[in-house]
């Protein structure tokens, strides 16, 4: 059976080699068929995965199986040639194939997690939230996908560095008798720690806290405060781990930082004041995300409470950055601190001799017919005064649409002018009569 079929140099290709290659090829084909035609279709069943994406992952699986086939062939034929020879390392064909296999595995793992878990999770969550609506948490889903992608490929690069033994030292220094070596892997591990911290934050907030918030109906401001505090804790721990991975002595660093912060703090008093104020806002929650504030005549919604400044979006869709200390120390009007409805007023004057009861009825009907005016507390009209040229009335009504309230008032004035014209009620304007007489010379 072990018959030589042909020879290449000193290598003799026998019938045993042919049978072995054929068996490996058949096994590879069976593995590909199992993964691409049986496992993948069952994984994507009842899931919204695009056909183009499924075709793409099947191509990746075929490449992975082909690379494994080549690696097995090289091992079976014992023909692992050396491509590059150095004093410390010999680069062989099998090493290149192993590197490509690791890369392909990273791509497939990224596809599985992104499409079969993250996308499916957001799909179900948005469907439940909107009862089949079209809204998608695209930004959050894309962010989660990027985090997973970065983690998988950083791990792949670390495997490749170990495989090719190319974890070179960027610099070495001796500090207090200890050798501090800074390698490529230290940078990658530091990046990996940061990415894992982001992934932990995503899992805890999106998977755990989200369900708690939904079940207990926690308001948006409280959700934001809890999320931010959890992020700060995780990122501080990650920062300490990064310093430890880089070989820095945290005790010495903190001792030096204590002396440095005394001098820096004198020059950055306002920055530290804003930082502490931001923590006060998150704990005390006198101002929370989603509140409608009036700061120095500017009305807007709080979109974010950062470490130094808070972001407020005004009625004109303009972003205003307000230092946190201003929200803590200065006078700020919070329209939605205790309740989500605010009383507004619409003033109008009518001519003397008008039917005041008719005016009151028109104003009440005007408020009740507006879809943005709430029914309770019910709107009411106040006869304010007998003015110089008009009878002055004020319509009081409650609404939850704070940002567009001026547009609502404008629509109400259009309707009011139309109804007054139909009822024959006149809105006066100041007039003056001037008498002139001729004086004899």
Short mmCIF file of C-alpha atoms in Angstrom, two decimals:
data_model
loop_
_atom_site.label_atom_id
_atom_site.label_comp_id
_atom_site.label_asym_id
_atom_site.label_seq_id
_atom_site.Cartn_x
_atom_site.Cartn_y
_atom_site.Cartn_z
CA UNK A 1 0.00 0.00 0.00
CA UNK A 2 2.86 2.35 0.80
CA UNK A 3 3.66 2.89 -2.85
CA UNK A 4 5.63 5.97 -3.95
CA UNK A 5 3.54 7.95 -6.40
CA UNK A 6 6.01 10.80 -7.07
CA UNK A 7 8.98 12.54 -5.47
CA UNK A 8 9.87 16.19 -4.89
CA UNK A 9 13.49 16.46 -3.90
CA UNK A 10 13.94 14.23 -0.88
CA UNK A 11 10.19 14.03 -0.21
CA UNK A 12 8.35 10.94 -1.45
CA UNK A 13 4.59 11.20 -1.88
CA UNK A 14 3.10 7.76 -1.23
CA UNK A 15 -0.33 6.21 -1.52
CA UNK A 16 -0.69 6.43 2.28
CA UNK A 17 -0.32 10.19 1.98
CA UNK A 18 -3.01 10.26 -0.70
CA UNK A 19 -5.41 8.22 1.45
CA UNK A 20 -4.71 10.40 4.50
CA UNK A 21 -5.26 13.63 2.55
CA UNK A 22 -8.50 12.25 1.13
CA UNK A 23 -9.74 11.29 4.60
CA UNK A 24 -8.85 14.71 6.01
CA UNK A 25 -10.59 16.39 3.07
CA UNK A 26 -13.71 14.28 3.62
CA UNK A 27 -13.67 15.03 7.34
CA UNK A 28 -13.27 18.77 6.64
CA UNK A 29 -16.20 18.69 4.24
CA UNK A 30 -18.36 16.95 6.87
CA UNK A 31 -17.39 19.52 9.51
CA UNK A 32 -18.23 22.39 7.13
CA UNK A 33 -21.59 20.81 6.27
CA UNK A 34 -22.36 20.33 9.97
CA UNK A 35 -21.52 23.94 10.86
CA UNK A 36 -22.85 25.78 7.79
CA UNK A 37 -25.90 23.67 6.90
CA UNK A 38 -27.09 22.34 10.24
CA UNK A 39 -25.84 24.38 13.24
CA UNK A 40 -26.04 27.91 11.74
CA UNK A 41 -29.59 27.49 10.30
CA UNK A 42 -30.80 26.30 13.70
CA UNK A 43 -29.09 29.14 15.53
CA UNK A 44 -30.65 31.80 13.30
CA UNK A 45 -34.09 30.19 13.29
CA UNK A 46 -36.80 32.67 14.40
CA UNK A 47 -34.20 35.43 14.51
CA UNK A 48 -34.00 38.53 12.32
CA UNK A 49 -30.66 37.92 10.62
CA UNK A 50 -30.12 39.20 7.09
CA UNK A 51 -29.45 36.51 4.44
CA UNK A 52 -26.35 38.43 3.33
CA UNK A 53 -24.97 38.18 6.86
CA UNK A 54 -25.63 34.43 6.99
CA UNK A 55 -23.85 33.96 3.65
CA UNK A 56 -20.90 35.96 4.99
CA UNK A 57 -20.49 33.79 8.09
CA UNK A 58 -20.72 30.61 5.96
CA UNK A 59 -17.82 31.90 3.86
CA UNK A 60 -15.85 32.57 7.05
CA UNK A 61 -16.58 29.02 8.27
CA UNK A 62 -15.43 27.57 4.93
CA UNK A 63 -12.17 29.51 5.18
CA UNK A 64 -11.67 28.34 8.76
CA UNK A 65 -12.24 24.69 7.80
CA UNK A 66 -9.89 25.07 4.81
CA UNK A 67 -7.13 26.48 7.04
CA UNK A 68 -7.57 23.61 9.49
CA UNK A 69 -7.37 21.20 6.55
CA UNK A 70 -4.08 22.73 5.38
CA UNK A 71 -2.69 22.60 8.93
CA UNK A 72 -3.58 18.92 9.25
CA UNK A 73 -2.08 18.18 5.83
CA UNK A 74 1.20 19.82 6.81
CA UNK A 75 1.29 17.87 10.07
CA UNK A 76 0.40 14.62 8.27
CA UNK A 77 3.04 15.10 5.55
CA UNK A 78 5.59 16.41 8.07
CA UNK A 79 6.43 19.24 5.70
CA UNK A 80 6.32 22.26 8.00
CA UNK A 81 8.79 24.45 6.13
CA UNK A 82 10.67 27.32 7.77
CA UNK A 83 9.80 30.65 6.14
CA UNK A 84 12.00 32.91 8.30
CA UNK A 85 14.93 31.96 10.51
CA UNK A 86 16.26 34.14 13.32
CA UNK A 87 18.40 33.47 16.35
CA UNK A 88 15.38 33.53 18.67
CA UNK A 89 12.57 32.21 16.49
CA UNK A 90 11.80 30.18 13.37
CA UNK A 91 8.70 31.24 11.46
CA UNK A 92 7.06 28.18 9.93
CA UNK A 93 4.11 27.65 7.60
CA UNK A 94 2.10 26.14 10.48
CA UNK A 95 2.57 29.36 12.48
CA UNK A 96 1.10 31.44 9.66
CA UNK A 97 -1.84 29.05 9.34
CA UNK A 98 -2.43 29.13 13.10
CA UNK A 99 -2.43 32.93 13.02
CA UNK A 100 -5.00 32.95 10.20
CA UNK A 101 -7.11 30.40 12.10
CA UNK A 102 -7.10 32.61 15.22
CA UNK A 103 -8.14 35.59 13.09
CA UNK A 104 -10.99 33.64 11.47
CA UNK A 105 -12.17 32.33 14.85
CA UNK A 106 -12.25 35.91 16.15
CA UNK A 107 -14.43 36.97 13.20
CA UNK A 108 -16.87 34.08 13.71
CA UNK A 109 -17.12 34.61 17.49
CA UNK A 110 -17.76 38.31 16.90
CA UNK A 111 -20.53 37.48 14.40
CA UNK A 112 -22.19 34.98 16.74
CA UNK A 113 -22.25 37.30 19.77
CA UNK A 114 -23.31 40.37 17.78
CA UNK A 115 -26.04 38.79 15.66
CA UNK A 116 -27.40 35.98 17.79
CA UNK A 117 -27.28 37.58 21.23
CA UNK A 118 -26.93 41.37 21.23
CA UNK A 119 -29.12 42.03 18.19
CA UNK A 120 -31.71 39.50 19.38
CA UNK A 121 -31.77 41.04 22.87
CA UNK A 122 -32.42 44.57 21.59
CA UNK A 123 -34.94 43.26 19.08
CA UNK A 124 -37.02 41.63 21.82
CA UNK A 125 -36.65 44.61 24.15
CA UNK A 126 -37.75 47.17 21.58
CA UNK A 127 -40.68 44.98 20.51
CA UNK A 128 -41.90 44.73 24.10
CA UNK A 129 -41.39 48.44 24.67
CA UNK A 130 -43.19 49.62 21.56
CA UNK A 131 -45.65 46.77 20.99
CA UNK A 132 -44.20 45.99 17.60
CA UNK A 133 -43.16 49.55 16.76
CA UNK A 134 -40.34 50.51 14.43
CA UNK A 135 -38.07 52.08 17.04
CA UNK A 136 -34.69 50.39 17.39
CA UNK A 137 -31.95 50.93 19.99
CA UNK A 138 -29.44 51.26 17.17
CA UNK A 139 -26.87 53.37 19.02
CA UNK A 140 -26.76 51.10 22.06
CA UNK A 141 -26.65 47.98 19.90
CA UNK A 142 -23.82 49.32 17.73
CA UNK A 143 -21.86 50.33 20.83
CA UNK A 144 -22.21 46.85 22.32
CA UNK A 145 -21.18 45.27 19.01
CA UNK A 146 -18.07 47.45 18.83
CA UNK A 147 -17.06 46.55 22.38
CA UNK A 148 -17.39 42.83 21.64
CA UNK A 149 -15.49 43.22 18.37
CA UNK A 150 -12.62 45.07 20.03
CA UNK A 151 -12.37 42.54 22.89
CA UNK A 152 -12.31 39.56 20.53
CA UNK A 153 -9.66 41.03 18.24
CA UNK A 154 -7.44 42.30 21.09
CA UNK A 155 -7.49 38.76 22.50
CA UNK A 156 -6.63 37.43 19.03
CA UNK A 157 -3.68 39.81 18.77
CA UNK A 158 -2.43 38.71 22.21
CA UNK A 159 -2.59 35.06 21.04
CA UNK A 160 -0.68 35.98 17.89
CA UNK A 161 2.02 37.78 19.89
CA UNK A 162 2.47 34.68 22.00
CA UNK A 163 2.39 32.40 18.94
CA UNK A 164 5.01 34.35 17.00
CA UNK A 165 6.98 35.21 20.17
CA UNK A 166 7.02 38.86 19.19
CA UNK A 167 6.14 40.46 22.50
CA UNK A 168 9.03 42.88 22.34
CA UNK A 169 10.02 45.20 25.15
CA UNK A 170 9.56 48.85 24.25
CA UNK A 171 11.82 50.06 27.05
CA UNK A 172 13.33 48.87 30.33
CA UNK A 173 14.27 50.94 33.34
CA UNK A 174 15.58 50.16 36.80
CA UNK A 175 13.71 51.94 39.59
CA UNK A 176 14.77 51.35 43.21
CA UNK A 177 16.53 48.15 42.21
CA UNK A 178 13.50 46.80 40.35
CA UNK A 179 13.49 46.31 36.58
CA UNK A 180 10.46 47.95 34.97
CA UNK A 181 9.83 46.37 31.56
CA UNK A 182 7.21 47.84 29.27
CA UNK A 183 6.10 45.45 26.52
CA UNK A 184 3.60 45.46 23.65
CA UNK A 185 1.42 43.02 25.58
CA UNK A 186 1.18 45.53 28.45
CA UNK A 187 -0.44 48.06 26.13
CA UNK A 188 -2.84 45.46 24.73
CA UNK A 189 -3.78 44.18 28.21
CA UNK A 190 -4.41 47.77 29.35
CA UNK A 191 -6.73 48.27 26.37
CA UNK A 192 -8.38 44.93 27.13
CA UNK A 193 -9.01 45.94 30.76
CA UNK A 194 -10.70 49.13 29.60
CA UNK A 195 -12.84 47.22 27.08
CA UNK A 196 -13.81 44.60 29.65
CA UNK A 197 -14.81 47.41 32.02
CA UNK A 198 -17.05 48.81 29.29
CA UNK A 199 -18.52 45.35 28.72
CA UNK A 200 -19.21 44.90 32.46
CA UNK A 201 -20.93 48.30 32.52
CA UNK A 202 -23.04 47.33 29.50
CA UNK A 203 -24.06 43.96 30.99
CA UNK A 204 -24.92 45.42 34.40
CA UNK A 205 -26.86 48.43 33.05
CA UNK A 206 -28.52 46.98 29.95
CA UNK A 207 -29.23 43.44 31.15
CA UNK A 208 -29.63 43.69 34.93
CA UNK A 209 -30.55 47.24 35.89
CA UNK A 210 -32.81 47.73 32.87
CA UNK A 211 -35.12 44.94 34.04
CA UNK A 212 -35.05 46.28 37.60
CA UNK A 213 -35.95 49.78 36.38
CA UNK A 214 -38.74 48.40 34.23
CA UNK A 215 -40.18 46.21 36.98
CA UNK A 216 -40.09 48.91 39.67
CA UNK A 217 -40.86 51.79 37.28
CA UNK A 218 -37.85 53.87 38.31
CA UNK A 219 -37.87 57.37 36.81
CA UNK A 220 -35.32 58.40 34.20
CA UNK A 221 -33.38 60.74 36.46
CA UNK A 222 -32.82 58.06 39.11
CA UNK A 223 -31.79 55.57 36.41
CA UNK A 224 -29.18 57.97 35.08
CA UNK A 225 -27.77 58.70 38.55
CA UNK A 226 -27.39 55.00 39.42
CA UNK A 227 -25.85 54.23 36.03
CA UNK A 228 -23.32 57.04 36.31
CA UNK A 229 -22.24 56.07 39.83
CA UNK A 230 -21.77 52.45 38.77
CA UNK A 231 -19.70 53.59 35.78
CA UNK A 232 -17.45 55.70 38.00
CA UNK A 233 -16.79 52.75 40.35
CA UNK A 234 -16.00 50.32 37.52
CA UNK A 235 -13.77 52.75 35.63
CA UNK A 236 -11.81 53.68 38.78
CA UNK A 237 -11.14 49.97 39.44
CA UNK A 238 -10.17 49.50 35.78
CA UNK A 239 -7.79 52.49 35.98
CA UNK A 240 -6.08 50.99 39.04
CA UNK A 241 -5.73 47.62 37.26
CA UNK A 242 -4.26 49.34 34.19
CA UNK A 243 -1.64 51.08 36.33
CA UNK A 244 -0.79 47.80 38.04
CA UNK A 245 -0.51 46.05 34.65
CA UNK A 246 1.87 48.74 33.41
CA UNK A 247 4.11 48.04 36.40
CA UNK A 248 3.51 51.31 38.20
CA UNK A 249 3.59 51.29 42.00
CA UNK A 250 0.18 52.61 42.98
CA UNK A 251 1.27 53.49 46.54
CA UNK A 252 4.11 55.68 45.33
CA UNK A 253 1.88 57.18 42.67
CA UNK A 254 -0.82 58.10 45.18
CA UNK A 255 1.79 59.58 47.55
CA UNK A 256 3.18 61.76 44.79
CA UNK A 257 -0.27 62.65 43.58
CA UNK A 258 -1.29 63.84 47.05
CA UNK A 259 1.50 66.40 47.08
CA UNK A 260 0.87 67.34 43.47
CA UNK A 261 -2.87 67.82 43.94
CA UNK A 262 -2.28 70.41 46.65
CA UNK A 263 -0.64 72.69 44.12
CA UNK A 264 -2.90 71.73 41.25
CA UNK A 265 -5.98 72.17 43.40
CA UNK A 266 -5.16 75.83 44.03
CA UNK A 267 -5.22 76.51 40.30
CA UNK A 268 -8.17 74.26 39.54
CA UNK A 269 -10.49 75.15 42.38
CA UNK A 270 -13.42 75.81 40.05
CA UNK A 271 -12.89 72.53 38.21
CA UNK A 272 -12.87 70.56 41.46
CA UNK A 273 -15.89 72.55 42.62
CA UNK A 274 -17.74 71.53 39.45
CA UNK A 275 -16.65 67.91 39.92
CA UNK A 276 -17.90 67.74 43.53
CA UNK A 277 -21.08 69.53 42.47
CA UNK A 278 -21.64 66.86 39.81
CA UNK A 279 -21.42 64.16 42.49
CA UNK A 280 -23.81 66.15 44.69
CA UNK A 281 -26.32 66.34 41.82
CA UNK A 282 -26.11 62.58 41.25
CA UNK A 283 -26.61 61.77 44.93
CA UNK A 284 -29.03 64.53 45.96
CA UNK A 285 -30.92 64.56 42.63
CA UNK A 286 -32.25 68.10 42.95
CA UNK A 287 -31.54 68.19 39.21
CA UNK A 288 -31.86 64.99 37.22
CA UNK A 289 -31.68 63.96 33.57
CA UNK A 290 -34.99 64.72 31.89
CA UNK A 291 -35.82 67.71 34.12
CA UNK A 292 -36.87 70.99 32.52
CA UNK A 293 -34.74 73.83 33.92
CA UNK A 294 -34.74 77.58 33.60
CA UNK A 295 -31.21 78.92 34.10
CA UNK A 296 -30.57 82.63 33.56
CA UNK A 297 -33.64 82.87 31.34
CA UNK A 298 -32.74 79.78 29.29
CA UNK A 299 -35.29 76.96 29.34
CA UNK A 300 -34.24 73.46 28.32
CA UNK A 301 -34.15 69.75 29.12
CA UNK A 302 -31.23 68.22 31.04
CA UNK A 303 -29.70 65.64 28.70
CA UNK A 304 -26.57 64.72 30.64
CA UNK A 305 -24.89 65.38 33.98
CA UNK A 306 -21.16 65.07 33.40
CA UNK A 307 -18.20 65.24 35.74
CA UNK A 308 -17.66 68.96 35.17
CA UNK A 309 -20.68 70.32 33.32
CA UNK A 310 -24.25 69.39 32.54
CA UNK A 311 -25.74 69.42 29.04
CA UNK A 312 -29.04 71.24 28.52
CA UNK A 313 -30.94 71.21 25.22
CA UNK A 314 -32.97 74.39 24.71
CA UNK A 315 -36.23 74.95 22.87
CA UNK A 316 -34.26 75.95 19.79
CA UNK A 317 -32.41 72.58 19.80
CA UNK A 318 -29.25 74.35 20.99
CA UNK A 319 -26.92 72.56 23.40
CA UNK A 320 -25.87 74.64 26.41
CA UNK A 321 -23.11 73.49 28.77
CA UNK A 322 -23.77 74.65 32.32
CA UNK A 323 -21.11 74.15 35.05
CA UNK A 324 -22.38 71.83 37.76
CA UNK A 325 -21.52 74.34 40.48
CA UNK A 326 -24.01 76.80 38.97
CA UNK A 327 -26.79 74.22 39.26
CA UNK A 328 -25.88 73.57 42.92
CA UNK A 329 -25.08 77.05 44.22
CA UNK A 330 -27.13 79.44 42.06
CA UNK A 331 -30.87 79.92 41.84
CA UNK A 332 -32.29 77.46 39.32
CA UNK A 333 -35.95 76.95 38.42
CA UNK A 334 -36.77 73.26 38.04
CA UNK A 335 -40.15 72.97 36.37
CA UNK A 336 -40.41 69.20 36.84
CA UNK A 337 -38.74 68.53 40.19
CA UNK A 338 -41.85 67.32 42.06
CA UNK A 339 -44.41 67.10 39.26
CA UNK A 340 -44.45 66.78 35.50
CA UNK A 341 -47.17 69.40 34.92
CA UNK A 342 -46.83 73.19 35.06
CA UNK A 343 -49.43 75.97 35.06
CA UNK A 344 -49.20 78.47 32.21
CA UNK A 345 -51.24 81.55 31.42
CA UNK A 346 -52.64 83.30 28.38
CA UNK A 347 -53.57 86.97 28.76
CA UNK A 348 -56.11 88.85 26.61
CA UNK A 349 -58.03 92.10 26.77
CA UNK A 350 -61.50 92.80 25.30
CA UNK A 351 -63.32 96.03 24.59
CA UNK A 352 -65.60 97.62 27.17
CA UNK A 353 -69.20 96.52 26.67
CA UNK A 354 -68.26 92.94 25.71
CA UNK A 355 -70.17 90.01 27.21
CA UNK A 356 -67.71 88.93 29.95
CA UNK A 357 -69.42 85.57 30.55
CA UNK A 358 -69.18 84.84 26.83
CA UNK A 359 -65.47 85.71 26.95
CA UNK A 360 -64.97 83.33 29.87
CA UNK A 361 -66.81 80.50 28.09
CA UNK A 362 -64.75 80.94 24.92
CA UNK A 363 -61.48 80.86 26.87
CA UNK A 364 -62.47 77.74 28.81
CA UNK A 365 -63.58 75.98 25.63
CA UNK A 366 -60.33 77.05 23.94
CA UNK A 367 -58.27 75.33 26.65
CA UNK A 368 -60.44 72.19 26.80
CA UNK A 369 -60.24 71.66 23.03
CA UNK A 370 -56.44 71.86 22.91
CA UNK A 371 -54.88 68.35 23.00
CA UNK A 372 -51.79 69.59 24.89
CA UNK A 373 -53.80 71.01 27.81
CA UNK A 374 -54.49 68.46 30.55
CA UNK A 375 -57.97 68.16 32.08
CA UNK A 376 -56.86 68.03 35.71
CA UNK A 377 -56.28 70.48 37.25
CA UNK A 378 -58.94 71.98 35.03
CA UNK A 379 -58.33 75.33 33.28
CA UNK A 380 -59.95 78.47 34.69
CA UNK A 381 -60.29 82.16 33.81
CA UNK A 382 -59.54 85.13 36.02
CA UNK A 383 -61.01 88.62 35.42
CA UNK A 384 -57.94 90.61 36.35
CA UNK A 385 -58.81 94.28 36.00
CA UNK A 386 -60.68 97.11 34.32
CA UNK A 387 -57.85 98.44 32.25
CA UNK A 388 -57.36 101.82 30.64
CA UNK A 389 -58.77 100.65 27.33
CA UNK A 390 -59.78 97.00 27.88
CA UNK A 391 -61.24 94.43 30.22
CA UNK A 392 -58.29 92.23 31.17
CA UNK A 393 -58.65 88.44 31.43
CA UNK A 394 -56.13 85.62 32.07
CA UNK A 395 -56.62 81.98 31.09
CA UNK A 396 -54.76 79.55 33.38
CA UNK A 397 -54.13 76.00 32.18
CA UNK A 398 -51.79 73.10 32.92
CA UNK A 399 -49.62 71.25 30.41
CA UNK A 400 -46.76 68.76 30.32
CA UNK A 401 -45.32 70.05 27.03
CA UNK A 402 -42.90 72.57 28.51
CA UNK A 403 -40.46 72.93 25.66
CA UNK A 404 -43.05 73.73 22.95
CA UNK A 405 -45.40 75.71 25.20
CA UNK A 406 -44.87 78.93 23.23
CA UNK A 407 -46.01 77.15 20.07
CA UNK A 408 -49.07 75.88 21.94
CA UNK A 409 -49.87 79.40 23.10
CA UNK A 410 -49.49 80.68 19.56
CA UNK A 411 -52.00 78.12 18.23
CA UNK A 412 -54.40 79.05 21.01
CA UNK A 413 -54.14 82.74 20.10
CA UNK A 414 -54.96 81.94 16.46
CA UNK A 415 -58.08 80.05 17.55
CA UNK A 416 -59.03 82.75 20.05
CA UNK A 417 -58.84 85.51 17.44
CA UNK A 418 -61.07 83.47 15.12
CA UNK A 419 -63.67 82.76 17.82
CA UNK A 420 -63.74 86.39 19.01
CA UNK A 421 -64.38 87.53 15.43
CA UNK A 422 -67.25 85.05 15.07
CA UNK A 423 -68.74 86.15 18.41
CA UNK A 424 -68.36 89.84 17.63
CA UNK A 425 -65.93 90.45 20.52
CA UNK A 426 -63.32 93.11 19.86
CA UNK A 427 -59.77 93.13 21.13
CA UNK A 428 -59.01 96.84 21.65
CA UNK A 429 -55.75 98.67 21.28
CA UNK A 430 -54.65 101.91 23.00
CA UNK A 431 -56.07 105.00 21.30
CA UNK A 432 -55.63 108.72 21.93
CA UNK A 433 -57.80 111.60 20.78
CA UNK A 434 -55.99 114.83 20.00
CA UNK A 435 -57.90 118.13 20.03
CA UNK A 436 -56.44 121.09 18.27
CA UNK A 437 -57.62 124.70 18.37
CA UNK A 438 -56.47 127.80 16.68
CA UNK A 439 -55.22 130.62 18.89
CA UNK A 440 -55.86 134.18 17.69
CA UNK A 441 -52.82 136.33 17.31
#
